[in-house]
mmCIF file with all atom_site columns, C-alpha atoms in Angstrom:
data_model
loop_
_atom_site.group_PDB
_atom_site.id
_atom_site.type_symbol
_atom_site.label_atom_id
_atom_site.label_alt_id
_atom_site.label_comp_id
_atom_site.label_asym_id
_atom_site.label_entity_id
_atom_site.label_seq_id
_atom_site.pdbx_PDB_ins_code
_atom_site.Cartn_x
_atom_site.Cartn_y
_atom_site.Cartn_z
_atom_site.occupancy
_atom_site.B_iso_or_equiv
_atom_site.pdbx_formal_charge
_atom_site.auth_seq_id
_atom_site.auth_comp_id
_atom_site.auth_asym_id
_atom_site.auth_atom_id
_atom_site.pdbx_PDB_model_num
ATOM 1   C CA . MET K 1 1   ? 169.440 105.934 92.730  1.00 65.00 ? 625 MET K CA 1
ATOM 2   C CA . GLY K 1 2   ? 168.063 108.029 95.606  1.00 83.00 ? 626 GLY K CA 1
ATOM 3   C CA . THR K 1 3   ? 169.729 110.699 97.683  1.00 92.00 ? 627 THR K CA 1
ATOM 4   C CA . ASP K 1 4   ? 172.109 109.760 100.489 1.00 91.00 ? 628 ASP K CA 1
ATOM 5   C CA . ARG K 1 5   ? 171.421 111.056 103.983 1.00 93.00 ? 629 ARG K CA 1
ATOM 6   C CA . ASP K 1 6   ? 175.051 112.274 104.058 1.00 96.00 ? 630 ASP K CA 1
ATOM 7   C CA . PHE K 1 7   ? 174.256 114.603 101.154 1.00 96.00 ? 631 PHE K CA 1
ATOM 8   C CA . ILE K 1 8   ? 171.292 116.080 103.058 1.00 96.00 ? 632 ILE K CA 1
ATOM 9   C CA . ASP K 1 9   ? 173.491 116.585 106.122 1.00 96.00 ? 633 ASP K CA 1
ATOM 10  C CA . TYR K 1 10  ? 176.092 118.347 103.949 1.00 97.00 ? 634 TYR K CA 1
ATOM 11  C CA . ILE K 1 11  ? 173.467 120.647 102.418 1.00 97.00 ? 635 ILE K CA 1
ATOM 12  C CA . SER K 1 12  ? 172.146 121.493 105.884 1.00 97.00 ? 636 SER K CA 1
ATOM 13  C CA . GLU K 1 13  ? 175.643 122.296 107.151 1.00 97.00 ? 637 GLU K CA 1
ATOM 14  C CA . GLN K 1 14  ? 176.409 124.506 104.161 1.00 97.00 ? 638 GLN K CA 1
ATOM 15  C CA . ILE K 1 15  ? 173.136 126.445 104.284 1.00 97.00 ? 639 ILE K CA 1
ATOM 16  C CA . ASP K 1 16  ? 173.468 126.746 108.073 1.00 95.00 ? 640 ASP K CA 1
ATOM 17  C CA . LEU K 1 17  ? 169.984 127.967 109.013 1.00 97.00 ? 641 LEU K CA 1
ATOM 18  C CA . GLY K 1 18  ? 169.535 125.770 112.059 1.00 95.00 ? 642 GLY K CA 1
ATOM 19  C CA . SER K 1 19  ? 165.941 124.805 112.758 1.00 95.00 ? 643 SER K CA 1
ATOM 20  C CA . ARG K 1 20  ? 164.624 127.108 110.010 1.00 96.00 ? 644 ARG K CA 1
ATOM 21  C CA . LEU K 1 21  ? 165.798 124.542 107.441 1.00 97.00 ? 645 LEU K CA 1
ATOM 22  C CA . SER K 1 22  ? 164.085 121.187 107.492 1.00 96.00 ? 646 SER K CA 1
ATOM 23  C CA . HIS K 1 23  ? 163.706 118.283 105.114 1.00 96.00 ? 647 HIS K CA 1
ATOM 24  C CA . ARG K 1 24  ? 161.295 115.481 104.450 1.00 95.00 ? 648 ARG K CA 1
ATOM 25  C CA . LYS K 1 25  ? 162.023 112.223 102.687 1.00 93.00 ? 649 LYS K CA 1
ATOM 26  C CA . MET K 1 26  ? 159.800 111.482 99.710  1.00 86.00 ? 650 MET K CA 1
ATOM 27  C CA . PHE K 1 27  ? 160.204 108.440 97.480  1.00 80.00 ? 651 PHE K CA 1
ATOM 28  C CA . GLY K 1 28  ? 163.927 108.122 98.248  1.00 77.00 ? 652 GLY K CA 1
ATOM 29  C CA . GLU K 1 29  ? 164.532 111.805 97.594  1.00 94.00 ? 653 GLU K CA 1
ATOM 30  C CA . TYR K 1 30  ? 164.067 114.873 99.799  1.00 96.00 ? 654 TYR K CA 1
ATOM 31  C CA . ALA K 1 31  ? 162.145 118.143 99.857  1.00 95.00 ? 655 ALA K CA 1
ATOM 32  C CA . LEU K 1 32  ? 163.876 121.003 101.691 1.00 97.00 ? 656 LEU K CA 1
ATOM 33  C CA . TYR K 1 33  ? 161.886 123.633 103.556 1.00 96.00 ? 657 TYR K CA 1
ATOM 34  C CA . VAL K 1 34  ? 162.693 127.041 105.022 1.00 97.00 ? 658 VAL K CA 1
ATOM 35  C CA . ASP K 1 35  ? 160.131 128.177 107.568 1.00 95.00 ? 659 ASP K CA 1
ATOM 36  C CA . GLY K 1 36  ? 157.714 125.565 106.232 1.00 94.00 ? 660 GLY K CA 1
ATOM 37  C CA . LYS K 1 37  ? 158.049 126.647 102.579 1.00 95.00 ? 661 LYS K CA 1
ATOM 38  C CA . VAL K 1 38  ? 159.405 124.211 99.980  1.00 95.00 ? 662 VAL K CA 1
ATOM 39  C CA . VAL K 1 39  ? 162.535 125.802 98.506  1.00 96.00 ? 663 VAL K CA 1
ATOM 40  C CA . ALA K 1 40  ? 164.440 122.916 96.948  1.00 97.00 ? 664 ALA K CA 1
ATOM 41  C CA . PHE K 1 41  ? 164.610 119.215 96.250  1.00 96.00 ? 665 PHE K CA 1
ATOM 42  C CA . ALA K 1 42  ? 167.551 116.869 96.668  1.00 97.00 ? 666 ALA K CA 1
ATOM 43  C CA . CYS K 1 43  ? 167.355 114.220 93.972  1.00 96.00 ? 667 CYS K CA 1
ATOM 44  C CA . ASP K 1 44  ? 170.098 111.767 92.987  1.00 95.00 ? 668 ASP K CA 1
ATOM 45  C CA . ASN K 1 45  ? 172.524 113.694 95.219  1.00 96.00 ? 669 ASN K CA 1
ATOM 46  C CA . SER K 1 46  ? 171.963 117.001 93.404  1.00 97.00 ? 670 SER K CA 1
ATOM 47  C CA . LEU K 1 47  ? 170.311 120.135 94.775  1.00 98.00 ? 671 LEU K CA 1
ATOM 48  C CA . PHE K 1 48  ? 167.437 121.458 92.666  1.00 97.00 ? 672 PHE K CA 1
ATOM 49  C CA . VAL K 1 49  ? 166.251 124.916 93.739  1.00 96.00 ? 673 VAL K CA 1
ATOM 50  C CA . LYS K 1 50  ? 162.660 125.927 93.062  1.00 94.00 ? 674 LYS K CA 1
ATOM 51  C CA . PRO K 1 51  ? 162.577 128.101 89.937  1.00 92.00 ? 675 PRO K CA 1
ATOM 52  C CA . SER K 1 52  ? 162.063 131.730 90.916  1.00 89.00 ? 676 SER K CA 1
ATOM 53  C CA . ALA K 1 53  ? 163.203 135.257 90.248  1.00 87.00 ? 677 ALA K CA 1
ATOM 54  C CA . ALA K 1 54  ? 165.786 134.738 93.015  1.00 82.00 ? 678 ALA K CA 1
ATOM 55  C CA . ALA K 1 55  ? 167.549 131.989 91.086  1.00 81.00 ? 679 ALA K CA 1
ATOM 56  C CA . ALA K 1 56  ? 167.380 133.956 87.854  1.00 81.00 ? 680 ALA K CA 1
ATOM 57  C CA . ALA K 1 57  ? 168.746 137.144 89.434  1.00 82.00 ? 681 ALA K CA 1
ATOM 58  C CA . LEU K 1 58  ? 171.382 135.709 91.757  1.00 77.00 ? 682 LEU K CA 1
ATOM 59  C CA . VAL K 1 59  ? 172.827 132.919 89.696  1.00 73.00 ? 683 VAL K CA 1
ATOM 60  C CA . PRO K 1 60  ? 171.526 132.969 86.109  1.00 71.00 ? 684 PRO K CA 1
ATOM 61  C CA . PRO K 1 61  ? 174.192 130.634 84.702  1.00 84.00 ? 685 PRO K CA 1
ATOM 62  C CA . LEU K 1 62  ? 173.135 127.642 86.816  1.00 90.00 ? 686 LEU K CA 1
ATOM 63  C CA . PRO K 1 63  ? 172.496 124.554 84.707  1.00 93.00 ? 687 PRO K CA 1
ATOM 64  C CA . GLN K 1 64  ? 168.909 123.366 84.557  1.00 93.00 ? 688 GLN K CA 1
ATOM 65  C CA . ARG K 1 65  ? 167.403 119.920 84.313  1.00 95.00 ? 689 ARG K CA 1
ATOM 66  C CA . PRO K 1 66  ? 164.377 118.090 85.696  1.00 95.00 ? 690 PRO K CA 1
ATOM 67  C CA . PRO K 1 67  ? 164.830 116.627 89.193  1.00 93.00 ? 691 PRO K CA 1
ATOM 68  C CA . TYR K 1 68  ? 162.766 113.569 88.267  1.00 88.00 ? 692 TYR K CA 1
ATOM 69  C CA . PRO K 1 69  ? 161.170 112.180 85.087  1.00 89.00 ? 693 PRO K CA 1
ATOM 70  C CA . GLY K 1 70  ? 158.279 114.291 83.847  1.00 91.00 ? 694 GLY K CA 1
ATOM 71  C CA . ALA K 1 71  ? 159.206 117.379 85.897  1.00 91.00 ? 695 ALA K CA 1
ATOM 72  C CA . LYS K 1 72  ? 159.975 120.799 84.476  1.00 94.00 ? 696 LYS K CA 1
ATOM 73  C CA . ASP K 1 73  ? 163.553 122.062 84.568  1.00 95.00 ? 697 ASP K CA 1
ATOM 74  C CA . TYR K 1 74  ? 164.906 123.359 87.889  1.00 95.00 ? 698 TYR K CA 1
ATOM 75  C CA . PRO K 1 75  ? 168.159 125.239 88.520  1.00 95.00 ? 699 PRO K CA 1
ATOM 76  C CA . VAL K 1 76  ? 170.790 122.789 89.782  1.00 96.00 ? 700 VAL K CA 1
ATOM 77  C CA . ALA K 1 77  ? 172.774 124.487 92.552  1.00 96.00 ? 701 ALA K CA 1
ATOM 78  C CA . ASP K 1 78  ? 175.461 121.833 93.123  1.00 96.00 ? 702 ASP K CA 1
ATOM 79  C CA . GLU K 1 79  ? 178.248 124.251 92.159  1.00 93.00 ? 703 GLU K CA 1
ATOM 80  C CA . LEU K 1 80  ? 177.170 126.608 94.957  1.00 94.00 ? 704 LEU K CA 1
ATOM 81  C CA . LEU K 1 81  ? 177.327 124.023 97.737  1.00 95.00 ? 705 LEU K CA 1
ATOM 82  C CA . ASP K 1 82  ? 180.939 124.848 98.586  1.00 94.00 ? 706 ASP K CA 1
ATOM 83  C CA . ASP K 1 83  ? 180.049 128.538 98.993  1.00 95.00 ? 707 ASP K CA 1
ATOM 84  C CA . SER K 1 84  ? 177.908 128.701 102.150 1.00 96.00 ? 708 SER K CA 1
ATOM 85  C CA . GLU K 1 85  ? 177.103 132.378 101.762 1.00 95.00 ? 709 GLU K CA 1
ATOM 86  C CA . ALA K 1 86  ? 175.946 132.049 98.141  1.00 93.00 ? 710 ALA K CA 1
ATOM 87  C CA . ILE K 1 87  ? 173.788 128.962 98.717  1.00 95.00 ? 711 ILE K CA 1
ATOM 88  C CA . ARG K 1 88  ? 172.273 130.435 101.908 1.00 96.00 ? 712 ARG K CA 1
ATOM 89  C CA . ARG K 1 89  ? 171.425 133.694 100.091 1.00 94.00 ? 713 ARG K CA 1
ATOM 90  C CA . LEU K 1 90  ? 169.825 131.787 97.213  1.00 94.00 ? 714 LEU K CA 1
ATOM 91  C CA . ILE K 1 91  ? 167.786 129.560 99.532  1.00 96.00 ? 715 ILE K CA 1
ATOM 92  C CA . LEU K 1 92  ? 166.618 132.468 101.726 1.00 96.00 ? 716 LEU K CA 1
ATOM 93  C CA . GLN K 1 93  ? 165.624 134.644 98.780  1.00 93.00 ? 717 GLN K CA 1
ATOM 94  C CA . THR K 1 94  ? 163.828 131.702 97.190  1.00 95.00 ? 718 THR K CA 1
ATOM 95  C CA . ALA K 1 95  ? 161.913 131.185 100.459 1.00 96.00 ? 719 ALA K CA 1
ATOM 96  C CA . GLU K 1 96  ? 160.850 134.845 100.455 1.00 94.00 ? 720 GLU K CA 1
ATOM 97  C CA . LEU K 1 97  ? 159.258 134.370 97.027  1.00 93.00 ? 721 LEU K CA 1
ATOM 98  C CA . MET K 1 98  ? 157.430 131.125 97.783  1.00 92.00 ? 722 MET K CA 1
ATOM 99  C CA . PRO K 1 99  ? 153.814 131.192 98.963  1.00 88.00 ? 723 PRO K CA 1
ATOM 100 C CA . PRO K 1 100 ? 153.157 130.421 102.617 1.00 86.00 ? 724 PRO K CA 1
ATOM 101 C CA . PRO K 1 101 ? 152.427 126.788 103.420 1.00 81.00 ? 725 PRO K CA 1
ATOM 102 C CA . MET K 1 102 ? 148.822 125.703 103.251 1.00 81.00 ? 726 MET K CA 1
ATOM 103 C CA . PRO K 1 103 ? 147.241 125.396 106.696 1.00 81.00 ? 727 PRO K CA 1
ATOM 104 C CA . LYS K 1 104 ? 146.933 121.806 107.807 1.00 75.00 ? 728 LYS K CA 1
ATOM 105 C CA . THR K 1 105 ? 143.424 120.561 108.154 1.00 75.00 ? 729 THR K CA 1
ATOM 106 C CA . GLY K 1 106 ? 142.403 118.242 110.965 1.00 65.00 ? 730 GLY K CA 1
ATOM 107 C CA . LYS K 1 107 ? 142.153 114.561 110.253 1.00 65.00 ? 731 LYS K CA 1
ATOM 108 C CA . ARG K 1 108 ? 138.720 113.533 109.245 1.00 60.00 ? 732 ARG K CA 1
ATOM 109 C CA . SER K 1 109 ? 136.851 110.961 111.237 1.00 56.00 ? 733 SER K CA 1
ATOM 110 C CA . PRO K 1 110 ? 136.415 107.621 109.535 1.00 60.00 ? 734 PRO K CA 1
ATOM 111 C CA . ALA K 1 111 ? 133.073 107.201 107.768 1.00 56.00 ? 735 ALA K CA 1
ATOM 112 C CA . ARG K 1 112 ? 130.478 105.239 109.710 1.00 50.00 ? 736 ARG K CA 1
#
């Protein structure tokens, strides 16, 4: 089905981190980043938070399911989207636990 842009805008408004929160479209779905770290995916208009100790400690009863076929289960944070403070706290604490982004390497020159 794919995720609607309106859903991404809603998530961004609710989390309210300004330029710290970004997203990137991938195969009709979206990856969400905080300070360059992947923290969640929006798939089929649901918010899947990266599994971490933050999700387990803050909101253990969240339902879990795979965001796409063949993926492991992720906590689904849809029920937190109407609580800006709770979703922001979860996303920020998840970001703290994620590894820093890999440095980008320069583009290689085409082979001659």
